[in-house]
mmCIF file of C-alpha atoms in Angstrom:
data_model
loop_
_atom_site.group_PDB
_atom_site.id
_atom_site.type_symbol
_atom_site.label_atom_id
_atom_site.label_comp_id
_atom_site.label_asym_id
_atom_site.label_seq_id
_atom_site.Cartn_x
_atom_site.Cartn_y
_atom_site.Cartn_z
ATOM 1 C CA MET Q 282 97.141 120.305 89.885
ATOM 2 C CA CYS Q 283 97.427 119.466 86.180
ATOM 3 C CA GLY Q 284 95.877 121.617 83.529
ATOM 4 C CA ARG Q 285 98.200 120.965 80.616
ATOM 5 C CA PHE Q 286 100.780 118.275 79.480
ATOM 6 C CA ALA Q 287 102.755 117.723 76.648
ATOM 7 C CA GLN Q 288 101.937 113.867 74.420
ATOM 8 C CA ALA Q 289 103.872 113.442 71.508
ATOM 9 C CA ILE Q 290 105.524 110.452 71.982
ATOM 10 C CA PRO Q 291 105.043 107.396 69.123
ATOM 11 C CA LEU Q 292 102.204 105.136 69.414
ATOM 12 C CA LYS Q 293 105.155 102.711 69.199
ATOM 13 C CA VAL Q 294 107.159 103.657 71.703
ATOM 14 C CA ILE Q 295 104.186 103.568 73.758
ATOM 15 C CA ALA Q 296 103.234 100.259 72.940
ATOM 16 C CA GLN Q 297 106.268 98.860 73.461
ATOM 17 C CA ARG Q 298 107.037 100.343 76.705
ATOM 18 C CA PHE Q 299 103.719 98.816 78.825
ATOM 19 C CA SER Q 300 103.309 96.244 76.747
ATOM 20 C CA ALA Q 301 100.125 97.087 75.492
ATOM 21 C CA ASP Q 302 98.479 94.184 73.163
ATOM 22 C CA GLU Q 303 96.269 96.264 71.341
ATOM 23 C CA VAL Q 304 96.412 99.978 69.517
ATOM 24 C CA LEU Q 305 92.988 101.041 68.778
ATOM 25 C CA CYS Q 306 93.060 104.845 67.879
ATOM 26 C CA SER Q 307 95.134 107.264 66.119
ATOM 27 C CA GLU Q 308 97.851 109.148 66.565
ATOM 28 C CA SER Q 309 97.970 113.055 67.299
ATOM 29 C CA PRO Q 310 100.812 114.175 68.895
ATOM 30 C CA SER Q 311 100.959 117.576 70.558
ATOM 31 C CA PHE Q 312 103.177 119.535 72.922
ATOM 32 C CA ASN Q 313 100.918 121.819 74.798
ATOM 33 C CA ILE Q 314 97.685 119.769 75.696
ATOM 34 C CA PRO Q 315 94.408 121.595 76.894
ATOM 35 C CA PRO Q 316 91.202 119.410 79.212
ATOM 36 C CA GLY Q 317 88.878 118.006 76.252
ATOM 37 C CA ARG Q 318 91.619 116.974 73.694
ATOM 38 C CA LEU Q 319 91.631 113.631 72.773
ATOM 39 C CA VAL Q 320 94.380 111.560 73.451
ATOM 40 C CA TYR Q 321 95.942 108.131 73.655
ATOM 41 C CA VAL Q 322 95.616 106.615 77.181
ATOM 42 C CA LEU Q 323 96.388 103.260 78.245
ATOM 43 C CA LYS Q 324 93.481 101.828 79.708
ATOM 44 C CA GLN Q 325 92.490 99.375 82.902
ATOM 45 C CA SER Q 326 91.096 95.404 80.606
ATOM 46 C CA ILE Q 327 92.092 91.670 80.284
ATOM 47 C CA LYS Q 328 93.924 92.699 77.211
ATOM 48 C CA ARG Q 329 96.120 95.872 77.763
ATOM 49 C CA GLN Q 330 94.856 98.491 75.307
ATOM 50 C CA VAL Q 331 95.826 102.105 73.990
ATOM 51 C CA VAL Q 332 92.135 104.097 73.134
ATOM 52 C CA ASN Q 333 91.921 107.502 72.456
ATOM 53 C CA MET Q 334 89.971 109.300 75.388
ATOM 54 C CA ARG Q 335 88.820 112.569 76.572
ATOM 55 C CA TRP Q 336 90.679 114.780 78.382
ATOM 56 C CA GLY Q 337 87.790 115.533 81.486
ATOM 57 C CA ILE Q 338 84.969 113.028 83.227
ATOM 58 C CA SER Q 339 81.877 114.948 83.437
ATOM 59 C CA THR Q 340 80.256 114.946 86.972
ATOM 60 C CA ARG Q 341 77.225 116.872 88.179
ATOM 61 C CA ALA Q 342 78.507 118.565 91.358
ATOM 62 C CA ALA Q 343 75.450 118.552 94.042
ATOM 63 C CA SER Q 344 75.479 121.990 94.600
ATOM 64 C CA SER Q 345 75.435 122.910 91.327
ATOM 65 C CA LEU Q 346 73.078 122.483 88.404
ATOM 66 C CA SER Q 347 75.690 122.573 85.134
ATOM 67 C CA PRO Q 348 78.247 119.342 84.535
ATOM 68 C CA VAL Q 349 81.400 119.752 85.886
ATOM 69 C CA ASN Q 350 84.407 118.846 83.964
ATOM 70 C CA LEU Q 351 86.465 117.313 85.981
ATOM 71 C CA ILE Q 352 90.076 117.180 85.031
ATOM 72 C CA ASN Q 353 91.810 116.811 88.127
ATOM 73 C CA SER Q 354 90.952 113.663 90.920
ATOM 74 C CA ARG Q 355 92.452 114.006 94.163
ATOM 75 C CA ALA Q 356 93.775 110.807 95.550
ATOM 76 C CA GLU Q 357 92.257 111.353 98.658
ATOM 77 C CA THR Q 358 89.197 111.698 97.159
ATOM 78 C CA VAL Q 359 89.094 108.672 95.043
ATOM 79 C CA THR Q 360 90.385 106.152 98.053
ATOM 80 C CA SER Q 361 86.447 107.621 100.227
ATOM 81 C CA ARG Q 362 83.498 108.680 97.712
ATOM 82 C CA PRO Q 363 81.686 106.026 96.225
ATOM 83 C CA TYR Q 364 81.644 107.166 92.841
ATOM 84 C CA TYR Q 365 85.004 107.745 92.597
ATOM 85 C CA ARG Q 366 86.463 104.482 94.580
ATOM 86 C CA LYS Q 367 84.210 102.761 92.217
ATOM 87 C CA LEU Q 368 86.217 103.658 89.336
ATOM 88 C CA LEU Q 369 89.348 103.257 91.422
ATOM 89 C CA LEU Q 370 88.200 99.963 91.330
ATOM 90 C CA THR Q 371 87.655 99.475 87.933
ATOM 91 C CA SER Q 372 88.651 101.873 85.286
ATOM 92 C CA ARG Q 373 91.818 102.675 86.197
ATOM 93 C CA CYS Q 374 94.414 104.538 83.769
ATOM 94 C CA ILE Q 375 97.323 105.273 82.521
ATOM 95 C CA ILE Q 376 98.152 108.845 81.253
ATOM 96 C CA PRO Q 377 101.569 108.291 79.082
ATOM 97 C CA ALA Q 378 102.967 112.040 78.826
ATOM 98 C CA ASP Q 379 106.146 113.598 77.737
ATOM 99 C CA GLY Q 380 105.895 116.226 80.510
ATOM 100 C CA PHE Q 381 103.448 118.111 82.104
ATOM 101 C CA TYR Q 382 103.136 122.174 82.856
ATOM 102 C CA GLU Q 383 102.088 124.166 85.869
ATOM 103 C CA TRP Q 384 102.691 127.488 86.360
ATOM 104 C CA THR Q 385 104.187 129.450 89.882
ATOM 105 C CA LYS Q 386 104.050 132.200 91.107
ATOM 106 C CA THR Q 387 106.475 134.943 90.966
ATOM 107 C CA THR Q 388 106.672 139.124 91.275
ATOM 108 C CA ALA Q 389 106.167 139.493 87.798
ATOM 109 C CA GLY Q 390 103.055 137.074 87.475
ATOM 110 C CA LYS Q 391 102.347 133.632 86.979
ATOM 111 C CA GLN Q 392 105.520 132.204 85.136
ATOM 112 C CA PRO Q 393 104.446 127.815 83.292
ATOM 113 C CA VAL Q 394 107.135 125.414 83.994
ATOM 114 C CA PHE Q 395 107.374 122.251 82.254
ATOM 115 C CA VAL Q 396 107.887 119.110 84.635
ATOM 116 C CA LYS Q 397 109.487 116.020 83.378
ATOM 117 C CA SER Q 398 111.484 113.196 84.219
ATOM 118 C CA LEU Q 399 115.163 113.037 85.246
ATOM 119 C CA ASP Q 400 115.953 110.410 82.860
ATOM 120 C CA GLY Q 401 113.983 111.590 79.775
ATOM 121 C CA GLN Q 402 111.606 108.467 79.537
ATOM 122 C CA PRO Q 403 107.266 109.552 79.355
ATOM 123 C CA LEU Q 404 105.769 110.159 82.695
ATOM 124 C CA ALA Q 405 102.777 107.422 83.194
ATOM 125 C CA MET Q 406 100.003 109.521 84.858
ATOM 126 C CA ALA Q 407 97.648 107.447 86.975
ATOM 127 C CA GLY Q 408 93.772 108.318 86.195
ATOM 128 C CA ILE Q 409 90.128 107.154 86.394
ATOM 129 C CA TYR Q 410 87.839 106.946 83.187
ATOM 130 C CA SER Q 411 84.389 106.850 82.249
ATOM 131 C CA SER Q 412 82.839 105.491 79.728
ATOM 132 C CA SER Q 413 79.345 105.880 77.913
ATOM 133 C CA GLU Q 414 77.531 104.245 74.891
ATOM 134 C CA SER Q 415 77.133 106.806 71.360
ATOM 135 C CA ASP Q 416 74.547 105.476 69.092
ATOM 136 C CA GLU Q 417 77.172 106.580 66.267
ATOM 137 C CA SER Q 418 81.010 105.020 67.583
ATOM 138 C CA GLY Q 419 79.878 102.547 70.523
ATOM 139 C CA SER Q 420 82.390 103.753 73.510
ATOM 140 C CA GLU Q 421 83.536 106.496 74.177
ATOM 141 C CA TYR Q 422 86.019 107.287 76.703
ATOM 142 C CA SER Q 423 86.623 110.451 79.111
ATOM 143 C CA PHE Q 424 89.539 110.520 82.405
ATOM 144 C CA SER Q 425 90.764 112.528 84.900
ATOM 145 C CA ILE Q 426 94.055 112.652 86.532
ATOM 146 C CA ILE Q 427 94.441 111.781 90.008
ATOM 147 C CA THR Q 428 96.541 114.273 91.776
ATOM 148 C CA ALA Q 429 97.673 114.173 95.692
ATOM 149 C CA GLU Q 430 99.386 116.345 97.766
ATOM 150 C CA ALA Q 431 102.707 117.780 97.091
ATOM 151 C CA PRO Q 432 106.188 116.360 98.414
ATOM 152 C CA ASP Q 433 108.479 119.288 99.951
ATOM 153 C CA TRP Q 434 110.715 119.550 96.933
ATOM 154 C CA PHE Q 435 107.949 120.340 94.741
ATOM 155 C CA ARG Q 436 106.072 122.932 96.489
ATOM 156 C CA GLU Q 437 107.831 125.368 95.194
ATOM 157 C CA ILE Q 438 106.167 124.720 92.530
ATOM 158 C CA HIS Q 439 102.365 123.377 93.475
ATOM 159 C CA SER Q 440 100.395 121.844 96.243
ATOM 160 C CA ARG Q 441 99.635 119.049 94.289
ATOM 161 C CA ILE Q 442 100.894 117.070 91.524
ATOM 162 C CA PRO Q 443 99.830 114.367 89.504
ATOM 163 C CA VAL Q 444 100.131 111.068 91.334
ATOM 164 C CA THR Q 445 103.169 109.104 88.369
ATOM 165 C CA ILE Q 446 103.513 104.947 88.171
ATOM 166 C CA SER Q 447 106.203 103.445 87.922
ATOM 167 C CA LEU Q 448 106.723 100.739 85.018
ATOM 168 C CA ILE Q 449 106.714 98.012 87.661
ATOM 169 C CA SER Q 450 103.812 99.156 89.219
ATOM 170 C CA ALA Q 451 101.914 100.027 85.928
ATOM 171 C CA GLU Q 452 101.372 96.041 85.470
ATOM 172 C CA LYS Q 453 99.303 95.985 89.164
ATOM 173 C CA TRP Q 454 97.602 99.105 88.533
ATOM 174 C CA LEU Q 455 96.356 98.204 84.751
ATOM 175 C CA SER Q 456 95.276 94.627 85.670
ATOM 176 C CA PRO Q 457 91.610 93.883 86.394
ATOM 177 C CA ASP Q 458 93.057 91.238 89.045
ATOM 178 C CA SER Q 459 94.468 93.914 91.488
ATOM 179 C CA GLY Q 460 92.307 94.589 94.238
ATOM 180 C CA GLY Q 461 91.301 97.797 96.486
ATOM 181 C CA ASP Q 462 94.107 97.647 99.332
ATOM 182 C CA SER Q 463 96.907 97.414 96.737
ATOM 183 C CA VAL Q 464 95.488 100.353 94.544
ATOM 184 C CA ILE Q 465 95.085 102.005 97.266
ATOM 185 C CA ASP Q 466 98.563 102.178 98.664
ATOM 186 C CA MET Q 467 100.071 102.829 94.791
ATOM 187 C CA LEU Q 468 98.057 106.530 95.832
ATOM 188 C CA THR Q 469 99.964 106.997 99.140
ATOM 189 C CA VAL Q 470 103.551 106.307 98.366
ATOM 190 C CA PRO Q 471 104.855 109.872 98.206
ATOM 191 C CA ALA Q 472 106.375 111.466 95.209
ATOM 192 C CA GLU Q 473 110.446 110.035 94.628
ATOM 193 C CA LYS Q 474 112.365 112.813 93.156
ATOM 194 C CA ASN Q 475 112.383 111.841 90.310
ATOM 195 C CA LEU Q 476 110.902 114.476 88.313
ATOM 196 C CA GLU Q 477 113.347 118.117 86.971
ATOM 197 C CA TYR Q 478 111.769 121.363 86.779
ATOM 198 C CA TYR Q 479 112.117 124.425 84.359
ATOM 199 C CA ALA Q 480 110.735 127.720 83.373
ATOM 200 C CA VAL Q 481 109.629 127.657 79.623
ATOM 201 C CA SER Q 482 108.073 130.034 77.397
ATOM 202 C CA SER Q 483 105.053 131.629 78.399
ATOM 203 C CA LEU Q 484 103.349 130.835 74.398
ATOM 204 C CA VAL Q 485 102.335 127.587 76.405
ATOM 205 C CA ASN Q 486 99.796 130.033 78.158
ATOM 206 C CA SER Q 487 97.641 129.710 75.206
ATOM 207 C CA ALA Q 488 96.226 126.134 73.647
ATOM 208 C CA ALA Q 489 96.541 127.563 70.046
ATOM 209 C CA ASN Q 490 99.759 127.133 70.336
ATOM 210 C CA ASP Q 491 101.987 123.970 69.552
ATOM 211 C CA GLY Q 492 105.447 122.846 69.049
ATOM 212 C CA GLN Q 493 108.368 121.349 70.605
ATOM 213 C CA GLU Q 494 109.758 124.675 71.516
ATOM 214 C CA LEU Q 495 107.146 125.513 73.815
ATOM 215 C CA THR Q 496 108.873 122.590 75.942
ATOM 216 C CA LEU Q 497 112.492 123.981 76.143
ATOM 217 C CA PRO Q 498 113.651 125.736 79.175
ATOM 218 C CA ALA Q 499 113.460 129.285 78.941
ATOM 219 C CA LYS Q 500 116.362 132.372 80.925
ATOM 220 C CA VAL Q 501 113.701 133.703 83.988
ATOM 221 C CA ASN Q 502 116.358 135.620 86.075
ATOM 222 C CA GLY Q 503 116.038 134.953 90.266
ATOM 223 C CA LEU Q 504 114.136 131.251 89.577
ATOM 224 C CA PHE Q 505 114.722 128.327 90.543
ATOM 225 C CA LYS Q 506 118.066 128.848 92.642
#
């Protein structure tokens, strides 16, 4: 599960790091991004583009008459169900992030935790996206972050973890020429222990709060010894 993340990396840095050909969006940094927000995303295409996408693919579940906002997609689902598999083969994306938030259970209640890469580089979270046409603005995109079963070293935080793509694998993930098996294999590789996490302020609980201070460590007794 990933329900909040930080994306304050300058667009110029993202374009350089992922060798983007075109930047087709505006910069709007935030350290506390909730579902429904427009963020910048690298999309699968012949020309590598950075575009604005809204977090959450609107779909309709068989058991519900109301649309479901799909902010996360299970790796097990996107490789097996026809609708998701089609997006996996044709509409892959990478969501660059400074890190993401999870909430872990403690005796005092749920404690927010910030998760980021050990080397300080941006995370490249794997995603799928959907597009729709608008009379006013042309194509509009929405995305969902792919999650996998968490490895043992992360389970004290959560049972699920976003799939992250290495810089080397990003080329294959974003290429329209990548075949189904090679893409699916990237979702089944166990997550490496290349992340660090620590407790942060409960101010992040409210999406109305923003600022780099939300990502700074907070002292919580007895947590993550």
